[in-house]
mmCIF file of C-alpha atoms in Angstrom:
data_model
loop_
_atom_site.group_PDB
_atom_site.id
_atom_site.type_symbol
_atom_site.label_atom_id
_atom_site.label_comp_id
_atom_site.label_asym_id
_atom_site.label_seq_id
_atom_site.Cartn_x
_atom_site.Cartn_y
_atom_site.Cartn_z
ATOM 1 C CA UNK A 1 -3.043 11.865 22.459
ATOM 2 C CA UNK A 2 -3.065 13.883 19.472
ATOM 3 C CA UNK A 3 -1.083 11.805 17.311
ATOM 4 C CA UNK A 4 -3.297 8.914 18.518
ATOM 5 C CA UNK A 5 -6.097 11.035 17.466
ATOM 6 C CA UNK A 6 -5.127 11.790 14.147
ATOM 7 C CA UNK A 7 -3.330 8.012 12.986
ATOM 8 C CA UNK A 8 -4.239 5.044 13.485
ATOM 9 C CA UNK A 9 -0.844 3.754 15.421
ATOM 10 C CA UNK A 10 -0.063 -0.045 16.931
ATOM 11 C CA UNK A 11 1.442 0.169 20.598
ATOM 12 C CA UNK A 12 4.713 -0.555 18.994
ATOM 13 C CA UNK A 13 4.635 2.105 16.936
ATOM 14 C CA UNK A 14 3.439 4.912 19.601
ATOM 15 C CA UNK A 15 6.549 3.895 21.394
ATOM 16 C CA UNK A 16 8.539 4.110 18.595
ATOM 17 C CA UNK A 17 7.654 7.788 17.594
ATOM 18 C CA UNK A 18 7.385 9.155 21.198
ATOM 19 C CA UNK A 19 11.199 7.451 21.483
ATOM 20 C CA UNK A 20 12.094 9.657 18.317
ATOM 21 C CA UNK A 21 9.993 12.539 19.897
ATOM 22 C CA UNK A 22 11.813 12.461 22.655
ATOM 23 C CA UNK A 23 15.594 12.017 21.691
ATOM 24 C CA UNK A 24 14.677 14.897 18.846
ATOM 25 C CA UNK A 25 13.810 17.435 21.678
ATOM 26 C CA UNK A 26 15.393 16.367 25.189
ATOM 27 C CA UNK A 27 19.003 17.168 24.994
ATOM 28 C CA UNK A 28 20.463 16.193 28.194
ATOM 29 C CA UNK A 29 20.679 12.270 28.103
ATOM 30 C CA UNK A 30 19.972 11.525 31.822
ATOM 31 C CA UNK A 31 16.670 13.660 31.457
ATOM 32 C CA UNK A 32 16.187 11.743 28.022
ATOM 33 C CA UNK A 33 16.716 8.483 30.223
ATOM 34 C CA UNK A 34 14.344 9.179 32.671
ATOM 35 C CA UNK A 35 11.545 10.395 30.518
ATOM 36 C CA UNK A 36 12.038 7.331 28.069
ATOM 37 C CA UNK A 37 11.156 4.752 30.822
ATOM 38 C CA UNK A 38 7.234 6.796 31.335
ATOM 39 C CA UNK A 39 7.202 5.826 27.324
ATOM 40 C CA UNK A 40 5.720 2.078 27.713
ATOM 41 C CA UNK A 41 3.373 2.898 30.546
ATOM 42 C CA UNK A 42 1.940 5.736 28.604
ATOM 43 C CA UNK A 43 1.312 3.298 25.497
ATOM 44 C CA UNK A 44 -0.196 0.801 27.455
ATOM 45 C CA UNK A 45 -2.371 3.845 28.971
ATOM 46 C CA UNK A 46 -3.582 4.716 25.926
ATOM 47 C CA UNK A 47 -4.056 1.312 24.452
ATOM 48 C CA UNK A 48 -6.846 1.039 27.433
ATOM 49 C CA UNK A 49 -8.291 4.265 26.460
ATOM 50 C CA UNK A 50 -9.111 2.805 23.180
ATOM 51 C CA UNK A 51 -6.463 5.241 21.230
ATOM 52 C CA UNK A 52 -4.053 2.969 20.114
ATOM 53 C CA UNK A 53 -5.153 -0.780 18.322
ATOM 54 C CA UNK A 54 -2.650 -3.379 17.041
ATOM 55 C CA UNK A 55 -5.733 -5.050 15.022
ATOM 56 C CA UNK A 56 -6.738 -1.846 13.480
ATOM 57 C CA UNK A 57 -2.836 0.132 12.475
ATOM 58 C CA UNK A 58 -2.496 -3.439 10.610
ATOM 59 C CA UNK A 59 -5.774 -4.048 9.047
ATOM 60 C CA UNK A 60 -5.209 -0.187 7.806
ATOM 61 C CA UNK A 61 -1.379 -0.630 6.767
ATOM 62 C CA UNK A 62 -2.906 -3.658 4.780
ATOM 63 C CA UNK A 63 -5.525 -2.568 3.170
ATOM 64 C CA UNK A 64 -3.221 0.188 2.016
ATOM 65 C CA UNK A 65 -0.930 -1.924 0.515
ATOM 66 C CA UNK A 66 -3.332 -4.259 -1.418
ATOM 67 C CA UNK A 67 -4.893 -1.091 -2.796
ATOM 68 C CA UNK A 68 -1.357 -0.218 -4.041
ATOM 69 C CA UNK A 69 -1.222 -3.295 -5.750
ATOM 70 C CA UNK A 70 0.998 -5.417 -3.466
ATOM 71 C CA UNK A 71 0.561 -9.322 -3.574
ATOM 72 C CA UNK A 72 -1.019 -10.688 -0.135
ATOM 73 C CA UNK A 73 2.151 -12.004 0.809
ATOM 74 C CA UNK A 74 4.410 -8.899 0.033
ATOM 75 C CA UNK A 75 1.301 -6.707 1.641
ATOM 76 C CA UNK A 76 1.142 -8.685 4.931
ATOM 77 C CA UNK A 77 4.904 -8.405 4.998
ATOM 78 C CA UNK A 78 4.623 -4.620 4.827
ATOM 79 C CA UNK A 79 1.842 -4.151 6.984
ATOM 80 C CA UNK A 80 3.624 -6.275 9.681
ATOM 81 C CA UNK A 81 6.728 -3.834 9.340
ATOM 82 C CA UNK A 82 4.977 -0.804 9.019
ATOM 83 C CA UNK A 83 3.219 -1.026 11.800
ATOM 84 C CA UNK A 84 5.466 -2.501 14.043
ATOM 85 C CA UNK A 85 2.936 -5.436 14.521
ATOM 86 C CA UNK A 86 3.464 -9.269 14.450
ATOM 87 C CA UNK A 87 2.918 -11.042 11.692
ATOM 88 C CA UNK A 88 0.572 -13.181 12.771
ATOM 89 C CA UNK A 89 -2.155 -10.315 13.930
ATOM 90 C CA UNK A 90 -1.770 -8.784 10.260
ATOM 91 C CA UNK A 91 -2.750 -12.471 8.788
ATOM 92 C CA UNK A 92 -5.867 -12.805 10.678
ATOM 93 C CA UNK A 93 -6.916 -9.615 9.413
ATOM 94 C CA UNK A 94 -6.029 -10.640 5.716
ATOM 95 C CA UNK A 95 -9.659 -11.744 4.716
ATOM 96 C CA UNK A 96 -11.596 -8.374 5.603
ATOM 97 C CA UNK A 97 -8.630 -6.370 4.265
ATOM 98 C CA UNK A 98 -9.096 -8.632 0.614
ATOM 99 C CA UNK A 99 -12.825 -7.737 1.216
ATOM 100 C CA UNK A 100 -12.877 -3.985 1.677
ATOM 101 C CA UNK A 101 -9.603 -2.823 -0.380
ATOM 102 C CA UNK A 102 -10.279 -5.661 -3.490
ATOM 103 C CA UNK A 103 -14.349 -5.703 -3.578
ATOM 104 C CA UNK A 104 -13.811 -6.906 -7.159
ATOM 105 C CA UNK A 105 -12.069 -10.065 -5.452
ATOM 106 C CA UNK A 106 -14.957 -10.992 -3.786
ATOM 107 C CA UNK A 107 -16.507 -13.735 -5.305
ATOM 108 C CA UNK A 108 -17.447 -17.399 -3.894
ATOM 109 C CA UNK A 109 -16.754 -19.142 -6.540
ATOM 110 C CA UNK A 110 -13.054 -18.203 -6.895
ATOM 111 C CA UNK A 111 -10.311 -20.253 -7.392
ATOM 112 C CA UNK A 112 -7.616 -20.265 -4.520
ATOM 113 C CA UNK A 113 -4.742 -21.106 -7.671
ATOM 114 C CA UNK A 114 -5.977 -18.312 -9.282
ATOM 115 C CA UNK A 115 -6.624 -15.661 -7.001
ATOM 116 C CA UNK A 116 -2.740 -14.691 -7.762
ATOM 117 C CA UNK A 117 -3.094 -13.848 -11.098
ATOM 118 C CA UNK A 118 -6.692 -11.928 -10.256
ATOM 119 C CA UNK A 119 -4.891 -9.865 -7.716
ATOM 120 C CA UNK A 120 -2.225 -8.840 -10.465
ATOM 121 C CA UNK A 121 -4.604 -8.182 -13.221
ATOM 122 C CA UNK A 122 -6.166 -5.643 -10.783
ATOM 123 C CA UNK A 123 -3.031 -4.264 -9.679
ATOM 124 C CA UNK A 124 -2.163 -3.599 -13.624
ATOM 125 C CA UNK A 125 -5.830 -2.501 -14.006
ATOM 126 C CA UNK A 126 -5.707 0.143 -11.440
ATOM 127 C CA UNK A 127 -2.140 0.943 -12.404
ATOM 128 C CA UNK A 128 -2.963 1.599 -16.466
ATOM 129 C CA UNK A 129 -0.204 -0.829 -16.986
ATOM 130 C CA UNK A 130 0.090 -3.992 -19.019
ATOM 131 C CA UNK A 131 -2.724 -4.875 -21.224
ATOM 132 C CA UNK A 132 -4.989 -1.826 -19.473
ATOM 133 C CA UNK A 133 -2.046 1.021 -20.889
ATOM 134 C CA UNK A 134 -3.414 3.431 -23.013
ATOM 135 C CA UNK A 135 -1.068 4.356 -25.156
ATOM 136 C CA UNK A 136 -0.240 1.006 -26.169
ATOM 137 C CA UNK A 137 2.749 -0.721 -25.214
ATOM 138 C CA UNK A 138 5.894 -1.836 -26.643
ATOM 139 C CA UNK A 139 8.842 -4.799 -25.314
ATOM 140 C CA UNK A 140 10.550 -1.982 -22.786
ATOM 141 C CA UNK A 141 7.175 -1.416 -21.507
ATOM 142 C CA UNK A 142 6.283 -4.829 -20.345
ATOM 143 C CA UNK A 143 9.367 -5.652 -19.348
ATOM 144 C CA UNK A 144 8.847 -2.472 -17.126
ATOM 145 C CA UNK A 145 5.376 -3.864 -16.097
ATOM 146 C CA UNK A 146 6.473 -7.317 -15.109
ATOM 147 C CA UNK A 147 9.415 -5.812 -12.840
ATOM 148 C CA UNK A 148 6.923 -3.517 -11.109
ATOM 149 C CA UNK A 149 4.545 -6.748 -10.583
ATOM 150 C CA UNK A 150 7.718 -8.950 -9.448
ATOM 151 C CA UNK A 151 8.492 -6.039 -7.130
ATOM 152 C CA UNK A 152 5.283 -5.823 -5.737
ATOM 153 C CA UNK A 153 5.828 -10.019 -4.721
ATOM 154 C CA UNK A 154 3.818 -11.714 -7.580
ATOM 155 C CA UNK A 155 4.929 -15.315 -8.450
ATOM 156 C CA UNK A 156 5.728 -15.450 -12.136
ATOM 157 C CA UNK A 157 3.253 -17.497 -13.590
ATOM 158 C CA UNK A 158 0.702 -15.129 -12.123
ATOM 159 C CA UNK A 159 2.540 -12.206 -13.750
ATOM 160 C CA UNK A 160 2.524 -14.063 -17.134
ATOM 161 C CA UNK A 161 -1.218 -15.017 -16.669
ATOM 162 C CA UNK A 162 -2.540 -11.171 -15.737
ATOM 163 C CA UNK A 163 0.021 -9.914 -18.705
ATOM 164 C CA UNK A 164 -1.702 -12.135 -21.284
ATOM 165 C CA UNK A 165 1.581 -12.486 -23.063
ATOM 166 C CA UNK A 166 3.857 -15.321 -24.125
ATOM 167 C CA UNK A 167 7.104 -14.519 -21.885
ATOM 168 C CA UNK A 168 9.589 -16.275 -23.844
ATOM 169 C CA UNK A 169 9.280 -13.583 -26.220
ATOM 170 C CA UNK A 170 10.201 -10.769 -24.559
ATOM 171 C CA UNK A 171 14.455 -10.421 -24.072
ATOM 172 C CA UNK A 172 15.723 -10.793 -20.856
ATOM 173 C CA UNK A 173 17.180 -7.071 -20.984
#
């Protein structure tokens, strides 16, 4: 209960720690055995008490991850492994997550081809990196920038877009 109390946890994921919990402190394995098969009744348990919410562990694991600049796709990937939730529950809560972690998204006359692009010039923006550096920035450092965008799942052409630069310029090193 505590640990429900203090994260915000998926069913999944309750199971998952009090699995670790358990093999970390029960030594004898046929005591282990018998204690693990309590685990899934107690999640359920607690999912009724209102403790534990799929919907909410990945609309939080989300939001997390488009704050940290990932791309929607990359950050509903994460989300979904994070916290041990099906993809397809993270998706549906993909438009409030845009809304509350990108506010500066949130705009009704965007354009769905270039709300890639948008999402990496934030992520550079509330990075410092790119074109919002302050110190400037040299070849090394936006090749540096466009590897931390193309980790973070951002097609290319977006990347070249929220970089304002011509990428045939800079050396494939």
């Amino acid at each position: 209960v505590y640990y429900c109390q203090r994260y915000l946890v998926s069913e999944a994921k309750l199971r998952d720690y009090l699995g670790t919990r358990l093999y970390r402190e029960v030594e004898d394995a046929e005591e282990r055995a018998a204690m693990a098969d309590h685990i899934p009744a107690i999640a359920a348990r607690l999912a009724e008490a209102g403790l534990v919410d799929d919907r909410e562990a990945a609309s939080s694991k989300l939001r997390s991850a488009l704050r940290a600049g990932y791309s929607t796709s990359a950050a509903v990937n994460n989300a979904a492994r994070s916290s041990h939730v099906d993809r397809q529950i993270v998706e549906a809560q993909l438009a409030s997550a845009l809304g509350e972690a990108l506010p500066e998204m949130d705009d009704e006359d965007r354009d769905p081809a270039e709300e890639g692009a948008r999402m990496a010039g934030l992520a550079l923006k509330r990075a410092r990196r790119g074109p919002f550096r302050s110190g400037g920035g040299d070849e090394k450092t936006t090749t540096r920038d466009i590897n931390w965008l193309l980790r973070r799942g951002f097609r290319f052409d977006d990347i070249r877009k929220a970089m304002q630069v011509d990428l045939d310029d800079i050396n494939d090193s």
